[in-house]
Coordinates of C-alpha atoms in Angstrom, one line a residue:
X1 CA 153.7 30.6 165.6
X2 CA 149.8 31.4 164.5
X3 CA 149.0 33.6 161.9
X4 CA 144.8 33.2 163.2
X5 CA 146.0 35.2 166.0
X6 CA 148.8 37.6 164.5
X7 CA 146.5 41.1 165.3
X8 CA 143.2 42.4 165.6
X9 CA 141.1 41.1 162.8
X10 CA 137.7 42.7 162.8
X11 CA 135.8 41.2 160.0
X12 CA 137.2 37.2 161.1
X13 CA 138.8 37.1 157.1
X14 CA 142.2 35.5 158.6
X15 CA 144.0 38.8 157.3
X16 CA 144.6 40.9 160.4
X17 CA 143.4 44.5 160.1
X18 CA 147.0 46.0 159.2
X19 CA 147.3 44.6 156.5
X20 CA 143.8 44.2 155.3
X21 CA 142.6 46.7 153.0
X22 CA 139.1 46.6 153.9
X23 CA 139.0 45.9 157.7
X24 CA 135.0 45.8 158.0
X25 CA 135.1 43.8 154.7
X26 CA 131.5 46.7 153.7
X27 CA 132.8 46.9 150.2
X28 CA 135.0 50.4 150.8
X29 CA 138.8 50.7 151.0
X30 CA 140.0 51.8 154.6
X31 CA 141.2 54.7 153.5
X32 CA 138.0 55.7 151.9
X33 CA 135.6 54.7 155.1
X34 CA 135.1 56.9 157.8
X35 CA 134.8 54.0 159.8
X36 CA 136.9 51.1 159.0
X37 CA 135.7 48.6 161.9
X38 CA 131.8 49.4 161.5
X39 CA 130.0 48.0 158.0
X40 CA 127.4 50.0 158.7
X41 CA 129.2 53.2 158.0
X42 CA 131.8 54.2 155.7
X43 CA 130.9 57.5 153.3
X44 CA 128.1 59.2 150.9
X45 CA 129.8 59.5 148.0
X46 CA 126.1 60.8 146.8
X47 CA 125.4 63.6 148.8
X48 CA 121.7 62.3 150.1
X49 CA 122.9 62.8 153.7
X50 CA 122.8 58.4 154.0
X51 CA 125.4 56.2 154.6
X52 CA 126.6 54.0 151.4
X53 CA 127.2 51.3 154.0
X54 CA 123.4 51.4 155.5
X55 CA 122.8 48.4 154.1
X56 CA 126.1 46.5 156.0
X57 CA 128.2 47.1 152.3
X58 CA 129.2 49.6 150.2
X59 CA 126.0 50.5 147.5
X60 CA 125.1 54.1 146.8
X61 CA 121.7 52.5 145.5
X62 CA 120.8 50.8 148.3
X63 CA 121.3 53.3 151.7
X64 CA 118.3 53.4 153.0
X65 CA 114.5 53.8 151.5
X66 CA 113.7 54.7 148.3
X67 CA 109.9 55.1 148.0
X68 CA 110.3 57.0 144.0
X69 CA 113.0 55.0 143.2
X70 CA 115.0 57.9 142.3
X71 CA 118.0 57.0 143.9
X72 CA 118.4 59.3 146.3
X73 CA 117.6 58.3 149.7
X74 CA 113.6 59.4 151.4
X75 CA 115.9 61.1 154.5
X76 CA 117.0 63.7 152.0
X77 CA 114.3 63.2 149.1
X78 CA 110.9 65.3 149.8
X79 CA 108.2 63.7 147.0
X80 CA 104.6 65.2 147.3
X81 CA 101.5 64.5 145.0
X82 CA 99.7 67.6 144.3
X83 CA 96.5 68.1 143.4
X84 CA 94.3 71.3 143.5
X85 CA 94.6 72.9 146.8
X86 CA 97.4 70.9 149.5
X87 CA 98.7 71.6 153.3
X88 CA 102.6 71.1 153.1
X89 CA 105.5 71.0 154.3
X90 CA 109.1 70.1 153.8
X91 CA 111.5 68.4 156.3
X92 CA 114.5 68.7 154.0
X93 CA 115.8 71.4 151.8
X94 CA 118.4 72.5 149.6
X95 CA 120.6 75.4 150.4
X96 CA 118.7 77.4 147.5
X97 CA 115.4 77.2 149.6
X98 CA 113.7 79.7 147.0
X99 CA 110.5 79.7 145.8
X100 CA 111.5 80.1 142.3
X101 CA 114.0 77.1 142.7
X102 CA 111.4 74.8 145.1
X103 CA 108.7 75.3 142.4
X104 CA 110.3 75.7 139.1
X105 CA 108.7 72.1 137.9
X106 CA 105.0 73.7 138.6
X107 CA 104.9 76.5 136.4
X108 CA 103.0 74.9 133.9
X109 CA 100.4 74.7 136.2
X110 CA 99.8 78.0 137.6
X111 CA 101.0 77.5 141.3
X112 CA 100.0 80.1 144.5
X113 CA 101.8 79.4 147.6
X114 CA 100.0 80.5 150.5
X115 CA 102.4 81.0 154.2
X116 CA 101.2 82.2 157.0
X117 CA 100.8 85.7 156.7
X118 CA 102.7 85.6 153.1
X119 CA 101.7 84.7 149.9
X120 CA 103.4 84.3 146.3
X121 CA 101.9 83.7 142.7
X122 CA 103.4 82.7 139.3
X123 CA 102.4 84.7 136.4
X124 CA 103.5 84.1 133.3
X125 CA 102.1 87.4 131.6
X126 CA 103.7 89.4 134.1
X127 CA 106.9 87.9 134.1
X128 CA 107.1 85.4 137.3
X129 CA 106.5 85.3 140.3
X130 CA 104.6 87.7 142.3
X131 CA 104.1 88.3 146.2
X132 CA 106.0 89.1 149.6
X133 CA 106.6 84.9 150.1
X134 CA 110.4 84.6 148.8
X135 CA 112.0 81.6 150.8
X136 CA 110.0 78.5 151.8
X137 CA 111.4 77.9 155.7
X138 CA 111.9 74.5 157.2
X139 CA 109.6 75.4 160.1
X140 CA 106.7 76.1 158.7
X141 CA 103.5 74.8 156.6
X142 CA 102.2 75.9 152.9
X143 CA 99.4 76.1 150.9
X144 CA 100.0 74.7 147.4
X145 CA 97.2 75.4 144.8
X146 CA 97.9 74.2 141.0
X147 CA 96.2 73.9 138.0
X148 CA 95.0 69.9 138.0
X149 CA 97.2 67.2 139.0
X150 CA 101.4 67.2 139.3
X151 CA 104.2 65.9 141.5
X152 CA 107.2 68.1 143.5
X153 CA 110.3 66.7 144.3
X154 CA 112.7 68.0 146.5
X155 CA 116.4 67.1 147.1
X156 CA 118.1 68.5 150.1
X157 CA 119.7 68.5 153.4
X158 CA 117.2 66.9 156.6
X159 CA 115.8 69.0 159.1
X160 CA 117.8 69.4 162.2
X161 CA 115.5 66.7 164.5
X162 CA 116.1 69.5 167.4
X163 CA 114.4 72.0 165.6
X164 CA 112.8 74.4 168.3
X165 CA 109.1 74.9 167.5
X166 CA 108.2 78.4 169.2
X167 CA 104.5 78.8 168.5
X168 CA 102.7 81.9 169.7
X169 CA 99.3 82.4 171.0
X170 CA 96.2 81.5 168.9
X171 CA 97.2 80.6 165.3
X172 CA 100.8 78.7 163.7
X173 CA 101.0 77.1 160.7
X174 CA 104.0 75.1 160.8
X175 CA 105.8 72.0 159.5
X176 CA 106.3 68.0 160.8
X177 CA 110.6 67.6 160.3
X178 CA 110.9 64.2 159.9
X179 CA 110.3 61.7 157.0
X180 CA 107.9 59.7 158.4
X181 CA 105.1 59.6 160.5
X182 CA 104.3 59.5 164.3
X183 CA 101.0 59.3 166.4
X184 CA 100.2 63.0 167.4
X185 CA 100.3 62.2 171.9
X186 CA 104.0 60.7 170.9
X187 CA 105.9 63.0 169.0
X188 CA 104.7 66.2 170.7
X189 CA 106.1 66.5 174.1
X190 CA 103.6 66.0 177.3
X191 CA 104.5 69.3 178.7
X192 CA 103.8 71.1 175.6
X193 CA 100.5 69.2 174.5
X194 CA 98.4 71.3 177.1
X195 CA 99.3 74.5 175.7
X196 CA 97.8 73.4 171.6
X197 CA 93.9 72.9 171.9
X198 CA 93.3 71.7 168.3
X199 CA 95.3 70.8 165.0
X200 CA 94.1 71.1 161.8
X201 CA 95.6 68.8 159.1
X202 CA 94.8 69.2 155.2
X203 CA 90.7 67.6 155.7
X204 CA 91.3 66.6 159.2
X205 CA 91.7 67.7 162.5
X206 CA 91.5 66.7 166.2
X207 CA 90.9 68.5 169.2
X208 CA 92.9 67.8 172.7
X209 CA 90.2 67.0 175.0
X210 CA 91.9 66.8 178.8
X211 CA 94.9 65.0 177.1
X212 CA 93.1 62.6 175.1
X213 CA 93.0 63.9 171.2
X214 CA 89.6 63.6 169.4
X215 CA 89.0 63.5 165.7
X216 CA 90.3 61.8 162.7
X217 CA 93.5 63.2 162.8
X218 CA 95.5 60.3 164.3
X219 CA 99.5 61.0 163.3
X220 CA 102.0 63.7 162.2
X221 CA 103.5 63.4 158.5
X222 CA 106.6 64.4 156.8
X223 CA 105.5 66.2 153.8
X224 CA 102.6 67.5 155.2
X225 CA 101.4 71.2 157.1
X226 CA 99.9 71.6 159.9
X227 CA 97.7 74.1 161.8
X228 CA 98.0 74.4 165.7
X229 CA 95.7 75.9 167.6
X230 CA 96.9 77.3 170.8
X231 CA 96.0 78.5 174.0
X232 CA 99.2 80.2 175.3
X233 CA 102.9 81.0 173.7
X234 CA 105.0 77.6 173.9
X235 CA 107.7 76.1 172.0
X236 CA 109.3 72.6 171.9
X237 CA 111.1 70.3 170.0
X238 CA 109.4 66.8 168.1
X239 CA 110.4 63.5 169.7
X240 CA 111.3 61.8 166.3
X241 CA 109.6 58.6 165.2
X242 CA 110.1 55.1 166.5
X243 CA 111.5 53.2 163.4
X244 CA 109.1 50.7 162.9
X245 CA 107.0 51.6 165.4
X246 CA 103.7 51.0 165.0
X247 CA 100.9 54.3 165.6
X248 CA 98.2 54.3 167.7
X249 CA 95.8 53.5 164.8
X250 CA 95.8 53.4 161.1
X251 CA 96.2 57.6 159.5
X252 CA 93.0 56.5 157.3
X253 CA 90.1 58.2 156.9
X254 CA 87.4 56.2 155.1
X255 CA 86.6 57.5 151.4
X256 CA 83.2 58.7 151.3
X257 CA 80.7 58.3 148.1
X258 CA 81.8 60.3 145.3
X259 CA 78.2 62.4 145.6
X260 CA 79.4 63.6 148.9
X261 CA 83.5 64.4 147.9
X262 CA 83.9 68.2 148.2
X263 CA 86.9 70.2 146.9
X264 CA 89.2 71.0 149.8
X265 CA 89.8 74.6 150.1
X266 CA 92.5 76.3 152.1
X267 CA 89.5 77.9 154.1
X268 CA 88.6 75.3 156.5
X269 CA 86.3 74.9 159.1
X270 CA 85.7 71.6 161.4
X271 CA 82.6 70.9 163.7
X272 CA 83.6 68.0 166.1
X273 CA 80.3 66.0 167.0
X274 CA 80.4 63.6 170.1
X275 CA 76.9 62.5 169.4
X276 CA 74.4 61.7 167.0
X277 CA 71.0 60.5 167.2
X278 CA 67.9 59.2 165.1
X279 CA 64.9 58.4 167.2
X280 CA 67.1 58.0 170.2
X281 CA 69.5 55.8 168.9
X282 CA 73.4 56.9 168.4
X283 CA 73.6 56.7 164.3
X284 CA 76.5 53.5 163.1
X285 CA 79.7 54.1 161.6
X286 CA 78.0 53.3 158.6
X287 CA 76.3 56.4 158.6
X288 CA 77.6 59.4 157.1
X289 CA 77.3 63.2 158.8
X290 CA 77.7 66.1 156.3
X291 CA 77.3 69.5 156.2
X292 CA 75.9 72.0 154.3
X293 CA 75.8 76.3 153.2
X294 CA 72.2 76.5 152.0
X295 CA 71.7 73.9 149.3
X296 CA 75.1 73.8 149.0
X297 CA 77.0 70.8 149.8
X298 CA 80.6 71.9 151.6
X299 CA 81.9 68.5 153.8
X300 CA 81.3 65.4 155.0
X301 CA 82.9 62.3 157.7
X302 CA 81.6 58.6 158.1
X303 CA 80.7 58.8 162.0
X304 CA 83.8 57.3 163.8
X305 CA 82.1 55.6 167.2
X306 CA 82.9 58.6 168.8
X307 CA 83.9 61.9 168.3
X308 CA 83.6 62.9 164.8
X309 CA 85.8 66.0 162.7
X310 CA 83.2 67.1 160.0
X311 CA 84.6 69.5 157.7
X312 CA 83.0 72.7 156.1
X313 CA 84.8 73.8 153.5
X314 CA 85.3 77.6 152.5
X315 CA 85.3 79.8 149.7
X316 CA 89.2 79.4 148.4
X317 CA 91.5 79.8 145.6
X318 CA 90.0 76.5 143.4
X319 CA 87.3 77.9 141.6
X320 CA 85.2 74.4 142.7
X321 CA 84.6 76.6 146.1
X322 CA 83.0 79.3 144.8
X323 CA 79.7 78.5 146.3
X324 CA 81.3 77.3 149.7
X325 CA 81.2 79.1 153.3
X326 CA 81.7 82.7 153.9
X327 CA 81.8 84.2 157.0
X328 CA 78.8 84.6 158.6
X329 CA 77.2 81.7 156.9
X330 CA 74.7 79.5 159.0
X331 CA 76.3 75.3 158.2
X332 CA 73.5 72.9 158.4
X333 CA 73.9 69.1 159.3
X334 CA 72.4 65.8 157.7
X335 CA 73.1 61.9 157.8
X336 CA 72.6 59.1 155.6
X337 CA 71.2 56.9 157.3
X338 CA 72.4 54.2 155.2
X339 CA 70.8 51.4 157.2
X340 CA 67.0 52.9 156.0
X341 CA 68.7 54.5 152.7
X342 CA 67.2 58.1 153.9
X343 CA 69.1 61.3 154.1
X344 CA 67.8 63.0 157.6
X345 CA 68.0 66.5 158.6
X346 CA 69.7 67.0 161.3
X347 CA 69.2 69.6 164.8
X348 CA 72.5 70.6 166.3
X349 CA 72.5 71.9 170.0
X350 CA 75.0 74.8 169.5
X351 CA 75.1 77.3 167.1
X352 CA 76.8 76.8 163.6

């Protein structure tokens, strides 16, 4: 006779697991868990594609991260700030993947979409929206331009994480399918990183230099678009982030002074310096390089010890760029020197 060893009791509660209604003891009824001997798993009773039981029992409001607090878990919960012009993406979407239903919270403000090749507009004197850009794909990047400053939220299914990428030749503007963030030399595959000679982020970039990439452009993002440049056809999948991982440095780029903040544009151009000198010396990361269309200001970087990703930024939809880059155009270079307070013109050895 012992009833402490009468059956298989998985959750040590004395009550052996047929006749114990909740075998895991995670909060749901056996016959509502889809796994009654794991607390980690049991339903999602609210459709955001995460476990109820993440957190080890049953709580809708608690399976998994949260960042807006809107209840819905981030694997399933897209939230971007937007303001003016913005490089995009989405790594989950609902199955009405519209442009009229991703967007509908934006018309106030005047949104243009730009895809690759494809563009749409809203109009609200010619009835809606406008343009040959009807769906917005999981596989590829957008530009969003709005009137001023606004948020877009997004509630959907995640992106498959085995996503084939099949990029051709030269140009792809494309998306990042994962929540998170992961340094760029781990989440694109060895063999595939010596076919993509630069990528261009929204303000950054870095350029593969003999495997080792070079710029400011450190990690790829969920939310965010991205453009590869490439030197042959190639396609792969991501290698998903390491959960808590931690990437190879910080995704920050220091804020420069608000004289020298430029509007980004969705015409882009990036000059990657690997040195710079005043009176022989190599300038301090203190020192900040910035470019120029005539008299007109168009980008700037604080030097980063070593190779540097100085924007230029072209003429674009935000009517702040109207005075930017145009083909054609000739981009000077200065420093401050902030060490002797003096803003130096600068002599670049190639042609700009």
């Amino acid at each position: 006779y012992d009833t402490a060893g009468d059956g298989w009791d998985y959750d040590g509660d004395g009550a052996c697991d047929d006749g114990d209604a909740d075998d895991d003891n995670d909060g749901a009824t056996d016959d509502a868990d889809s796994d009654d001997n794991n607390e980690y798993e049991c339903s999602d009773t609210d459709d955001d594609t995460c476990d109820d039981c993440s957190s080890g029992s049953y709580d809708t409001s608690d399976d998994g991260n949260d960042d807006d607090g809107d209840g819905i878990c981030d694997l399933s919960d897209v939230h971007i700030d937007l303001t003016g012009v913005n490089l995009v993406s989405f790594y989950a979407l609902p199955d009405d993947n519209s442009v009229e239903s991703i967007f509908e919270d934006l018309l106030d403000q005047n949104p243009g979409i730009l895809g690759f090749g494809n563009s749409a507009i809203y109009s609200s004197e010619l009835g809606g929206w406008l343009g040959t850009l009807v769906e917005i794909e999981r596989e590829d990047g957008y530009w969003i331009v709005i009137d001023g400053y606004g948020d877009l939220d997004v509630d959907g299914s995640p992106t498959d994480p085995n996503t084939v990428y099949d990029l051709q030749e030269n140009v792809n503007l494309i998306s990042y399918p994962f929540g998170g963030s992961s340094p760029i030399e781990e989440t694109i595959p060895a063999e595939a990183q010596a076919s993509i000679d630069a990528i261009l982020g929204e303000g950054s970039a870095t350029l593969n230099h003999d495997g080792d990439w070079l710029g400011s452009l450190f990690n790829l993002s969920g939310t965010e678009g991205y453009w590869f440049i490439t030197n042959a056809d190639v396609s792969f999948s991501y290698i998903p982030p390491v959960e808590g991982g931690l990437a190879r440095q910080a995704a920050f780029i220091k804020p420069v002074p608000a004289e020298y903040v430029v509007h980004q544009s969705s015409q882009q151009a990036f000059y990657f310096v690997n040195s710079a000198m005043i009176n022989g010396q190599s300038i301090e990361e203190e020192d900040l390089i910035i470019t120029y269309n005539g008299d007109i200001l168009v980008g700037s970087r604080y030097w980063l010890g070593d190779v540097t990703d100085v924007p230029a930024m072209g003429v674009g939809l935000h009517d702040g760029t109207s005075n930017y880059c145009l083909p054609g155009d000739k981009v000077s270079f200065k420093v401050w020197d902030e060490s002797e307070q003096q803003l130096i013109d600068m002599i670049s050895d190639v042609e700009t």
